[in-house]
Coordinates of C-alpha atoms in Angstrom, one line a residue:
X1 CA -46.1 40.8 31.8
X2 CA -48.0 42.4 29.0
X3 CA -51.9 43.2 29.5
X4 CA -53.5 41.6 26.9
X5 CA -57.2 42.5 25.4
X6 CA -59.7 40.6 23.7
X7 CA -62.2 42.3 21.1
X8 CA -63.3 41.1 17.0
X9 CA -62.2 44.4 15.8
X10 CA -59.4 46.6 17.0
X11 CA -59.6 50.3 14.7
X12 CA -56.5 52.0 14.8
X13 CA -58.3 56.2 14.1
X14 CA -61.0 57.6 15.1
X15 CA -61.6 59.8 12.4
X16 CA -64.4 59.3 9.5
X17 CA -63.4 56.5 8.5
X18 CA -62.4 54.2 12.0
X19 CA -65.7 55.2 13.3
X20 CA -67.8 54.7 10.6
X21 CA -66.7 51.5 10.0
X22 CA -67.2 50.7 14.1
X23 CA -70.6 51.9 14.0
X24 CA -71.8 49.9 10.9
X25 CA -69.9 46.8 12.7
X26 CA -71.1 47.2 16.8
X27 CA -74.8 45.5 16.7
X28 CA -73.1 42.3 15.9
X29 CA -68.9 42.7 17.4
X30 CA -66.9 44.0 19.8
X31 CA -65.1 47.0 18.5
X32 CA -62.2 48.4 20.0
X33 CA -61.1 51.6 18.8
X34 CA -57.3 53.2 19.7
X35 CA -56.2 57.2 19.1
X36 CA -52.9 58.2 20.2
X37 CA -54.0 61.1 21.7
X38 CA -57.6 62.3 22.5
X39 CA -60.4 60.4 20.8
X40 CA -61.5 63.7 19.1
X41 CA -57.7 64.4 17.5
X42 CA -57.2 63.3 14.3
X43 CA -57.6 64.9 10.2
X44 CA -61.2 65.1 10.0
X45 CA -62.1 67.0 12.8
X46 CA -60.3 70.3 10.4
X47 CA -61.6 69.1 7.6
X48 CA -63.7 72.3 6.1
X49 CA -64.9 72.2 3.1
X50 CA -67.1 69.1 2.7
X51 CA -68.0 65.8 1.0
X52 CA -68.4 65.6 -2.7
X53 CA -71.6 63.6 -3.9
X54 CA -73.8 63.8 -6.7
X55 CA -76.7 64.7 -5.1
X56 CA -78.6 67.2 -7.5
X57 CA -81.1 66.6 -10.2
X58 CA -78.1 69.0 -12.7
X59 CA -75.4 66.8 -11.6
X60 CA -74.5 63.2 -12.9
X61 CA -72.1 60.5 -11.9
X62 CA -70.7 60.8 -15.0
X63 CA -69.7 64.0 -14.4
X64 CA -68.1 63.5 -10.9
X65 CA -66.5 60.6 -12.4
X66 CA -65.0 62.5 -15.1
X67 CA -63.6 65.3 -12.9
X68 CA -62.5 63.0 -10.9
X69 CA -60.0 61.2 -13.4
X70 CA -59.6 64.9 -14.8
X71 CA -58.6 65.7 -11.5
X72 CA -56.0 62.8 -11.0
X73 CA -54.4 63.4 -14.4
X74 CA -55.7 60.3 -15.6
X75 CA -53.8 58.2 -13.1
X76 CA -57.0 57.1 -11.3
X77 CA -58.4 53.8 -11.1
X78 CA -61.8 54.3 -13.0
X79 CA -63.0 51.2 -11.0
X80 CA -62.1 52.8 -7.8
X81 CA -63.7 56.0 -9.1
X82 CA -67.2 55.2 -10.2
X83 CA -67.2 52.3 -7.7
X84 CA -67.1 55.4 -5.2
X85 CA -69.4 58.1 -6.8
X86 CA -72.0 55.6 -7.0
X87 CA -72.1 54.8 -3.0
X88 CA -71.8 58.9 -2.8
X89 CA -75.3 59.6 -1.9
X90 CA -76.3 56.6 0.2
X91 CA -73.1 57.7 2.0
X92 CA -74.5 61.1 2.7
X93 CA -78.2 59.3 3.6
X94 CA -75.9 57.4 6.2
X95 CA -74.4 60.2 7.9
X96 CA -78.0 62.5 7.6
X97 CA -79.4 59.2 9.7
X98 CA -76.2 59.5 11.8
X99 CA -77.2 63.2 12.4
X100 CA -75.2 65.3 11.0
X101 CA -76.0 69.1 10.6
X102 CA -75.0 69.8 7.0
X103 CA -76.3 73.3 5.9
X104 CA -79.5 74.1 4.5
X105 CA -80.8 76.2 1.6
X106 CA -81.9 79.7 2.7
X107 CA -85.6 79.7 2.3
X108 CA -86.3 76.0 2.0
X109 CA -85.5 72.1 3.0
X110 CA -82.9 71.3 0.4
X111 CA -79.2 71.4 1.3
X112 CA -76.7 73.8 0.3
X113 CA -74.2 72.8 -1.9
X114 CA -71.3 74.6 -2.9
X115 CA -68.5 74.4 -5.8
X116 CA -65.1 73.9 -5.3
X117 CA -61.9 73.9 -7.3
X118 CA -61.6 70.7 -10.3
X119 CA -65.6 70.3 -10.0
X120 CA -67.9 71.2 -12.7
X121 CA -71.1 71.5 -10.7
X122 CA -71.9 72.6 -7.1
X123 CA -71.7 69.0 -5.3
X124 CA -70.0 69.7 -1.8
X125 CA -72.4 69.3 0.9
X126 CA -71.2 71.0 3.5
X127 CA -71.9 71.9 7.7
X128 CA -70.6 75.8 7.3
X129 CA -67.1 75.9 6.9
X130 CA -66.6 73.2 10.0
X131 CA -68.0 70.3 7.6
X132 CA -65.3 67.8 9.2
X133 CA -66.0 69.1 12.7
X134 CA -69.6 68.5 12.3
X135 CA -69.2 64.9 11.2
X136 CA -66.0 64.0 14.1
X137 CA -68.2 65.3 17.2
X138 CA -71.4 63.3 15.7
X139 CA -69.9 59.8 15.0
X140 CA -67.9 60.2 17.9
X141 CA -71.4 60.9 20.1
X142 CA -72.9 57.8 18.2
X143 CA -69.8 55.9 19.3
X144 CA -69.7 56.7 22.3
X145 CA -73.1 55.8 23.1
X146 CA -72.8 52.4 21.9
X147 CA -71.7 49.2 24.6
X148 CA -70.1 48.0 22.0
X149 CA -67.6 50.0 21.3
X150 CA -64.7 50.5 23.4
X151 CA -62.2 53.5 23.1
X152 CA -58.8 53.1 24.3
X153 CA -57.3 57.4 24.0
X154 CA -53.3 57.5 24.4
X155 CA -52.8 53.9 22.9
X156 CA -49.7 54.4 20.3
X157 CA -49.6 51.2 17.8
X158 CA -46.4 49.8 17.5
X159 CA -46.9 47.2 14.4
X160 CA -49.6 44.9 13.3
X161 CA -49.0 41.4 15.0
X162 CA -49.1 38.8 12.0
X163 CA -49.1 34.4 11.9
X164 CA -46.2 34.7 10.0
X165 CA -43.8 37.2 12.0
X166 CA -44.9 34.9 15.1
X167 CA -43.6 32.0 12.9
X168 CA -47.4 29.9 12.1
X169 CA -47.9 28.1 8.9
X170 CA -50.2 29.1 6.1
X171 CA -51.3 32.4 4.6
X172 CA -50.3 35.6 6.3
X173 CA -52.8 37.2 8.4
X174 CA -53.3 39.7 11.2
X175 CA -54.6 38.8 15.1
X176 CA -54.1 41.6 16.8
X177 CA -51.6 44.8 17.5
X178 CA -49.0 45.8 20.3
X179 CA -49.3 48.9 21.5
X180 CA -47.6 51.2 23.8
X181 CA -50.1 52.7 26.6
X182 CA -49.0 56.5 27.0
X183 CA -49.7 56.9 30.7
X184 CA -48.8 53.6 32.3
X185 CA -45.8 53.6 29.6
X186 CA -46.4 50.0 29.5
X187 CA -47.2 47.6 26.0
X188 CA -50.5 46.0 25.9
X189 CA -51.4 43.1 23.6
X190 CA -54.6 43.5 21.4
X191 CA -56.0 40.4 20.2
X192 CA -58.4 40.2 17.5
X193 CA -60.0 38.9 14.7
X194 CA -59.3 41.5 12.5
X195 CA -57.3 44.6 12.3
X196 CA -58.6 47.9 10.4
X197 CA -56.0 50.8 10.2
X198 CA -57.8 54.0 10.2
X199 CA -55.5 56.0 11.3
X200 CA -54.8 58.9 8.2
X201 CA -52.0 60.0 6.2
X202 CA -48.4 61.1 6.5
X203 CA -48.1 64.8 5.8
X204 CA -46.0 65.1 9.1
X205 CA -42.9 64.1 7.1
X206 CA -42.8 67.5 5.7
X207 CA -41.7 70.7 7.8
X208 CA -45.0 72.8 7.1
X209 CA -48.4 70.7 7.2
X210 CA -51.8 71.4 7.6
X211 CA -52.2 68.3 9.7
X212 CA -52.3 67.6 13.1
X213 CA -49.4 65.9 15.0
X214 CA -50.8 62.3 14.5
X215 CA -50.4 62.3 10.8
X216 CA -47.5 60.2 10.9
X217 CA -47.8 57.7 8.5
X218 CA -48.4 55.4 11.6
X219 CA -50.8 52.8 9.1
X220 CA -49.1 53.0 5.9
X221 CA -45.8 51.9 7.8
X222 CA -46.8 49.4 9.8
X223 CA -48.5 47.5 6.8
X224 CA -45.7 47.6 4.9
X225 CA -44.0 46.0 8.1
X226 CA -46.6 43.2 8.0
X227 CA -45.9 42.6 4.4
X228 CA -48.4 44.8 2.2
X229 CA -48.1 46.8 -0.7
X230 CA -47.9 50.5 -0.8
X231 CA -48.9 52.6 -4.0
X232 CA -48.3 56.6 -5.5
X233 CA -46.8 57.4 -2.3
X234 CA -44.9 60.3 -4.7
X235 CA -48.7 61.5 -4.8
X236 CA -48.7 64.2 -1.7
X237 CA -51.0 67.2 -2.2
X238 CA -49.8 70.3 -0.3
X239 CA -53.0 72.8 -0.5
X240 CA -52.4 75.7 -2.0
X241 CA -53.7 78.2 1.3
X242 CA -52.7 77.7 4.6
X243 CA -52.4 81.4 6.8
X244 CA -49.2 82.2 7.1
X245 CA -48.9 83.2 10.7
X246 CA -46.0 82.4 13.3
X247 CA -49.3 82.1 15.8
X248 CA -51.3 80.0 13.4
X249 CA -48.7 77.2 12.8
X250 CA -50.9 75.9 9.5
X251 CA -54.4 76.8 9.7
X252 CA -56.0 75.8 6.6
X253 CA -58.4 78.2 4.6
X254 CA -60.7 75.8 3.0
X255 CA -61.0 75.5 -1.0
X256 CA -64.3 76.6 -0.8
X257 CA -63.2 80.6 0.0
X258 CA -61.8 80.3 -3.8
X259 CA -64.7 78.3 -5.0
X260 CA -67.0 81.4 -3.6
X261 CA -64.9 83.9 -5.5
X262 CA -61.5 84.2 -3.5
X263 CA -58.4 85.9 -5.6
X264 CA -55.0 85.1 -5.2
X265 CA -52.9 88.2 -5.3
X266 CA -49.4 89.3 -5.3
X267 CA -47.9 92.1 -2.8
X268 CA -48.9 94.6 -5.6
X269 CA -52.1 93.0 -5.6
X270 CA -52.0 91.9 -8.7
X271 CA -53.9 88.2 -9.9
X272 CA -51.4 85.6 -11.3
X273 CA -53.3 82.5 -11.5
X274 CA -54.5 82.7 -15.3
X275 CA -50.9 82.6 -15.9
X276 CA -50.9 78.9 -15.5
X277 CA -54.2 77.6 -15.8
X278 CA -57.6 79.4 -17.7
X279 CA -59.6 77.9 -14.7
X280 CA -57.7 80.4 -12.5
X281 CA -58.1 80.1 -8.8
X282 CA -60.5 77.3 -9.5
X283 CA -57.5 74.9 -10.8
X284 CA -57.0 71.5 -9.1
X285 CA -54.9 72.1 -6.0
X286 CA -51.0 70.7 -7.6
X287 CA -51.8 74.1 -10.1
X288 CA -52.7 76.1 -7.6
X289 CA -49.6 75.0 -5.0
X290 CA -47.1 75.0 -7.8
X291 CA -47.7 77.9 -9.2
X292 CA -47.9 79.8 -5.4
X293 CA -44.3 78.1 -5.2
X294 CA -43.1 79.7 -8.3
X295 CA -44.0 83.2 -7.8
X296 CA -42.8 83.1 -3.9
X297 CA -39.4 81.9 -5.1
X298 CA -39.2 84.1 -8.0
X299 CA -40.3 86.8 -6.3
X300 CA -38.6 85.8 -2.7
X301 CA -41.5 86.5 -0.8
X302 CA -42.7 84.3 2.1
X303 CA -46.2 84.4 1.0
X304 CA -49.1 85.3 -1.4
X305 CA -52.5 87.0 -0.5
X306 CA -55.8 85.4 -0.6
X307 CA -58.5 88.1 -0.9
X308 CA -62.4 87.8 -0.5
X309 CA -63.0 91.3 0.7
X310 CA -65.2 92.7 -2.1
X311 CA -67.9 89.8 -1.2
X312 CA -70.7 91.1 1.1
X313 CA -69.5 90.6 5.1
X314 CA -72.5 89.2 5.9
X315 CA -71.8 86.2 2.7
X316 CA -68.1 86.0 4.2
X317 CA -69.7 85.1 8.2
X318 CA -72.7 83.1 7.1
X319 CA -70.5 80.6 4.5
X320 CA -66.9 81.2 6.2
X321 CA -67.5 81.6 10.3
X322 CA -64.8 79.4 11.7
X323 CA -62.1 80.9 9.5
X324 CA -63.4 84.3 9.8
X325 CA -63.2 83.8 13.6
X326 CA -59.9 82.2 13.7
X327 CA -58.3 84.9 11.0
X328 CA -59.6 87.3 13.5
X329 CA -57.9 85.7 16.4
X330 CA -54.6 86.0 14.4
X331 CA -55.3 89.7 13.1
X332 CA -56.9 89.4 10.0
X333 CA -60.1 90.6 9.0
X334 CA -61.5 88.4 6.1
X335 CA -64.3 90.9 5.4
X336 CA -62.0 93.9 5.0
X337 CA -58.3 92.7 3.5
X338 CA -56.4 90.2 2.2
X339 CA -54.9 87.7 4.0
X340 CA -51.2 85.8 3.5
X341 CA -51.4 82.2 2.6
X342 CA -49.0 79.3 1.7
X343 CA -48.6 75.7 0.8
X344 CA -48.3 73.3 3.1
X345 CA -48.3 69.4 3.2
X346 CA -52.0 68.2 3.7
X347 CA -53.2 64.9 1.9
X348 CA -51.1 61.6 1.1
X349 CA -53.0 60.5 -2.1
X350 CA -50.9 56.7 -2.0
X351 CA -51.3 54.8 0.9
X352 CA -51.4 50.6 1.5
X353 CA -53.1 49.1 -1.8
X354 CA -56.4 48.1 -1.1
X355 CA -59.5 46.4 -2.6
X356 CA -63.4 47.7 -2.9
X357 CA -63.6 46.6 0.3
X358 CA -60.7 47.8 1.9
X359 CA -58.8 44.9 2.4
X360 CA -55.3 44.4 1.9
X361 CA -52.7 41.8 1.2
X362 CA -52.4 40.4 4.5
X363 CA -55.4 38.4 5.7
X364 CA -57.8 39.9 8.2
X365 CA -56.5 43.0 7.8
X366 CA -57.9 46.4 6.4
X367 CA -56.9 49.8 5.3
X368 CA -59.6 52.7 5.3
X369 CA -59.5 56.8 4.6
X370 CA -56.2 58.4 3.7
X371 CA -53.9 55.2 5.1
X372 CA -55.0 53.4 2.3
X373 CA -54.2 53.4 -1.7
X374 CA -57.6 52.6 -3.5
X375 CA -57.1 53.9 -7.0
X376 CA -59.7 56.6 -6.3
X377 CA -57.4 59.6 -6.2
X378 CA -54.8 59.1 -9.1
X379 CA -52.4 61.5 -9.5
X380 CA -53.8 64.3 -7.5
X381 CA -57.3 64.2 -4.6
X382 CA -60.5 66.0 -6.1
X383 CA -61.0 68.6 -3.3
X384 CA -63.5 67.1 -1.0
X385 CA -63.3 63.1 -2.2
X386 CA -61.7 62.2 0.4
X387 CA -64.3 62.3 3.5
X388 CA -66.4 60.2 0.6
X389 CA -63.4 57.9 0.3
X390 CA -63.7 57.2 4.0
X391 CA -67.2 56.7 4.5
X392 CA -68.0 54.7 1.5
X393 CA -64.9 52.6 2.1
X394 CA -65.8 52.2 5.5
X395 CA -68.9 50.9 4.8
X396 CA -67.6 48.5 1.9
X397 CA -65.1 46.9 4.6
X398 CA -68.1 46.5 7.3
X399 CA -70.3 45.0 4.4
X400 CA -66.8 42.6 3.5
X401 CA -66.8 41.6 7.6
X402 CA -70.0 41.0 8.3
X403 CA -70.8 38.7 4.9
X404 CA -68.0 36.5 5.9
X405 CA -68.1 34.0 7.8
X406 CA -64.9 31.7 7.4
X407 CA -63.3 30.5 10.4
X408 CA -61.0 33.1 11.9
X409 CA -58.8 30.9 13.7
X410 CA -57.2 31.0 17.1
X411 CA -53.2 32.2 17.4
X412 CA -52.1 33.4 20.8
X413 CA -49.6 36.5 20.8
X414 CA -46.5 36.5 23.2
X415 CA -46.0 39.0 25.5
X416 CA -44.2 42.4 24.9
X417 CA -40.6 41.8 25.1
X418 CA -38.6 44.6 26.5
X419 CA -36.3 42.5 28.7
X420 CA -33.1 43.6 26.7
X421 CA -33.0 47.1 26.4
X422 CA -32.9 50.1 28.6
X423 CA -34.3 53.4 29.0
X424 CA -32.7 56.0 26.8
X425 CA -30.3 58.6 27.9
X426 CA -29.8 60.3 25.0
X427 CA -33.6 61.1 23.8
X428 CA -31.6 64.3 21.8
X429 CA -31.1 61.5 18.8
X430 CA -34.9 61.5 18.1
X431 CA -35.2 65.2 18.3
X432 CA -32.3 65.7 16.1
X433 CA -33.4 63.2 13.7
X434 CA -36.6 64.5 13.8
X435 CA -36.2 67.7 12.1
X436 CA -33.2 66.7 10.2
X437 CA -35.8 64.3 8.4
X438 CA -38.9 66.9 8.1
X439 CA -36.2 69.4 6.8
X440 CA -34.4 67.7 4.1
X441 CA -38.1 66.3 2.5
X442 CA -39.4 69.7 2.9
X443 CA -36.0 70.9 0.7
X444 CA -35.7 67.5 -1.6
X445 CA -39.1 65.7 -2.1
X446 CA -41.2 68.9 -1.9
X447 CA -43.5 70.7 -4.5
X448 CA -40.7 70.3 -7.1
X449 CA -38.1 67.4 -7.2
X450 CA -34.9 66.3 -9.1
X451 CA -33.0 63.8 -9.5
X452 CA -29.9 65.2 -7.9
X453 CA -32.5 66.7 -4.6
X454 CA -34.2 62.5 -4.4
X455 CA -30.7 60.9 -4.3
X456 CA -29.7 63.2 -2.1
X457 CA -32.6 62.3 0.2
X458 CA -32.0 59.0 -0.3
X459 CA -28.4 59.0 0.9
X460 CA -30.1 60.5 4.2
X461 CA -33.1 58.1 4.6
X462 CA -30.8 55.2 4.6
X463 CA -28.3 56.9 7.4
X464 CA -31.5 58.1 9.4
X465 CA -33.1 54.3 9.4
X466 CA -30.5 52.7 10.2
X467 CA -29.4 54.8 13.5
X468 CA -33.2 54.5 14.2
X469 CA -33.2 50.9 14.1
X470 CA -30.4 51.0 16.1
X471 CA -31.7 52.6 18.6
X472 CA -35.2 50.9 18.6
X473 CA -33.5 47.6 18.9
X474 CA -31.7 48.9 22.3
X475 CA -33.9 51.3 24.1
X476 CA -37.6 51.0 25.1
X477 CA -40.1 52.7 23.2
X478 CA -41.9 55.9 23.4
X479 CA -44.5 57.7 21.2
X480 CA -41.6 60.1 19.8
X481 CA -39.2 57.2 18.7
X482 CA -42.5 55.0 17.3
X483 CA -43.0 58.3 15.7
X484 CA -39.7 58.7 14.2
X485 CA -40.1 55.2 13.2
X486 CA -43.1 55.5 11.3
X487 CA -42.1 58.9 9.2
X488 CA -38.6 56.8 8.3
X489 CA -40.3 54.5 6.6
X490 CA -42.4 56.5 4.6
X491 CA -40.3 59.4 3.6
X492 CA -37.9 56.0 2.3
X493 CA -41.5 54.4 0.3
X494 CA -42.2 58.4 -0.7
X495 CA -38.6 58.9 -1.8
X496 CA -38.4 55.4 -3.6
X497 CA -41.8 56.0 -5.3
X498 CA -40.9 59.8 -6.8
X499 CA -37.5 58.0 -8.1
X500 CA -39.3 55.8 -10.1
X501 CA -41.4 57.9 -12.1
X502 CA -39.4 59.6 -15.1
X503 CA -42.1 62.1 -15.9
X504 CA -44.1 64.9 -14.5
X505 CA -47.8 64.4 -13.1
X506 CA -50.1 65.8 -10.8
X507 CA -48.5 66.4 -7.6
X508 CA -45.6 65.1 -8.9
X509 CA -43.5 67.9 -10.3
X510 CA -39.4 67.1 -11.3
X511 CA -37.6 69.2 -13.5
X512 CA -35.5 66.5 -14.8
X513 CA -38.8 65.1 -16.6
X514 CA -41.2 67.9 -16.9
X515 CA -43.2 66.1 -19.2
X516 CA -46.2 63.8 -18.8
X517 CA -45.7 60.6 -20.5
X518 CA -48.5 59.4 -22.7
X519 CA -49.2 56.1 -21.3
X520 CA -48.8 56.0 -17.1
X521 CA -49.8 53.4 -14.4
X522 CA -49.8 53.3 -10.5
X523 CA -46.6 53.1 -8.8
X524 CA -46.6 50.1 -6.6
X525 CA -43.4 49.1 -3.9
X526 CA -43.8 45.6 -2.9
X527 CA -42.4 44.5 0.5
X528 CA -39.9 41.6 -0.5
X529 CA -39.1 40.3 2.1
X530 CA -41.4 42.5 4.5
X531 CA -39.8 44.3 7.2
X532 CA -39.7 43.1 10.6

């Protein structure tokens, strides 16, 4: 028999956005909040940069608006957009109150605020160069503290359970989630009276990514199981400097070394970036990335150089210290040489659609942060929206919950059935597939496409699913094969997406139609009939 646990809300993430919306929620529910690994792992705790908000007297929301769209190639829901610069600095009040140490002005009370690539003014409010770190360890300390909120670490979630995949009349809504406990290797039933998925992007689907391990696309594939939309999942920013060190796997150097006067060189140490854009290293990150692409395969190096060295040491350790620390731990002295830096996977601009108050198709149900699509980021993510995204979203969706007070019903959930399959002997199918499927998107549905490269993808995807689902319908489940699962579905919605747009736009680059069209709209896949 299945455990089975009883809470109002179950949060999939415990990043910025699942425990912002927990905290906002807890005087009045019981939260439940599930990671897959420990409750500190997750996107936001690397996070370096900062959060974008208008928050001086120079700046306007005009402007952020405007880079905003700018930003996202006009593909950007101007809704979305202002909707979210105009909660930007109550959002920042929110996590001040919350405690958070964000960096102060040398010399006097105000905050430091730096400038980074797409943004006309200094707007990023920042905690060093750990900004994301900062914010993880002090919501999670909030949460922690609070008897309401219940953490459940090594909980992977299978799917979303739903009235009508359990067969009741009326609309479609959500009651609760199975998921697989990692140590006891046994499914537990989560009941409850709503569902927020929290639980960040899918950059693992590519072979290089800046992520950690749990960006898997976990969310954005199990609501498209329980029957919601997806949107621009052919968006997918790779950031333009990761170090490039066998040691380092990706470690991120944050847009903010280039917004503080970092050059991108070439072995000769020569600057290229004015080449393709007059805003040079300060272009949105899809310039940046391609145009890093271009000159490593033209030039068939594995690598460019990223060069703040002429900047005073002391400037480099006061606004950089994590990275100058960790490039030390690799071999790299920030303060005295360049360092090698390239591309990698690191934010899924698409994502289930959404409203203003993160709610999706299904009833009861809500997608927050980078799992959701809500128009904000268009074509290609502002650096430094995104933690905004999550908080103000978060805080829409806690507004949306705690304002409504229709009835919520009662549906019980069966058990976890597992009586017809079997262990697995041959676990060496979801290794294989595994890489086979991180490889070929790498190759195919990368930084540049084609037609030929997404049909050839395509031909795989369909192969891959359907020995996955084979095997998912005979073996019990594990976190690798849920895994596997998960980045299936979305490298097929990713790959499905980028076919359907015949031009060229932000992030999404294809030879075949280098062009941007003049008139563009979102790219929306509808679930018809949802997956089961």
């Amino acid at each position: 028999m299945s455990q089975h646990l009883h809470h109002e809300i179950v949060i999939i993430g415990a990043g910025a956005a699942g425990l912002t919306l927990a905290l906002e929620l807890a005087a009045t529910h019981q939260v439940a909040i599930l990671t897959k690994g420990d409750i500190t792992e997750g996107s936001t705790l690397y996070a370096q940069g900062g959060v974008a908000a208008v928050l001086s007297d120079k700046d306007t929301i005009d402007s952020h608006v405007q880079d905003t769209i700018s930003a996202g190639v006009e593909l950007g829901d101007e809704q979305a957009i202002r909707f979210t610069v105009e909660h930007s600095k109550e959002s920042i009040d929110w996590l001040i109150e919350q405690g958070v140490p964000f960096t102060r002005q040398n010399g006097d009370d105000s905050y430091h605020l730096t400038r980074e690539g797409g943004h006309s003014h200094r707007r990023i409010i920042h905690a060093a160069d750990a900004t994301g770190l900062a914010i993880s360890n002090t919501l999670i300390k909030n949460a922690v503290a609070h008897p309401n909120i219940h953490f459940y670490p090594d909980r992977m979630a299978i799917d979303v359970v739903t009235t009508k995949k359990l067969g009741y009349s009326g609309e479609n809504r959500a009651i609760g989630i199975y998921a697989l406990n990692q140590a006891k290797d046994q499914v537990e039933v989560f009941h409850a009276q709503r569902v927020a998925l929290a639980c960040g992007g899918s950059s693992k689907v590519y072979l290089y990514t800046s992520n950690p391990d749990t960006a898997s696309g976990d969310g954005i594939a199990m609501a498209w199981r329980a029957g919601c939309r997806v949107g621009n999942m052919e968006f997918n920013q790779f950031h333009p400097t990761c170090l490039y060190s066998a040691k380092a796997k990706t470690f991120l150097i944050s847009e903010a070394v280039r917004g503080e006067g970092g050059r991108l060189l070439l072995p000769d140490g020569s600057r290229f970036m004015f080449n393709f854009d007059d805003r040079g290293e300060l272009a949105p990150r899809d310039i940046v990335a391609r145009a890093i692409d271009h000159e490593m395969k033209r030039l068939g190096i594995k690598h460019v150089l990223l060069d703040i060295s002429h900047k005073d040491p002391e400037f480099i350790q006061e606004h950089f210290p994590t990275i100058h620390q960790r490039c030390l731990n690799y071999g790299y002295d920030l303060t005295k040489e360049p360092i090698p830096v390239v591309p990698a996977a690191h934010y899924t601009c698409g994502g289930v659609v959404v409203d203003q108050n993160g709610a999706t198709d299904v009833d009861n149900l809500y997608a927050i942060g980078e799992t959701s699509y809500t128009g904000l980021h268009g074509a290609n993510r502002l650096a430094s929206n995104s933690l905004l995204e999550c908080i103000v979203y978060a805080r829409a969706a806690a507004r949306d919950i705690l304002t409504d007070t229709s009835p919520r019903g009662d549906f019980a959930i069966p058990d976890w059935d597992d009586s017809k399959v079997t262990n697995s002997d041959e676990d060496v199918v979801i290794t294989h597939n595994w890489h086979e499927l991180r490889r070929f998107m790498w190759d195919y549905v990368g930084i540049v496409r084609t037609n030929k490269r997404l049909l050839r993808a395509k031909h795989r995807i369909d192969l891959l699913q359907s020995e996955i689902d084979e095997f998912y319908s005979n073996y019990k489940v594990s976190a690798d094969l849920l895994e596997l699962r998960n980045l299936a579905v979305v490298s097929d919605l990713i790959i499905q997406s980028a076919s359907l747009r015949k031009e060229s736009r932000g992030l999404h680059f294809t030879l075949d139609y280098p062009e941007k069209l003049a008139q563009s709209g979102p790219t929306i896949l509808h679930p018809n009939p949802p997956i089961t």
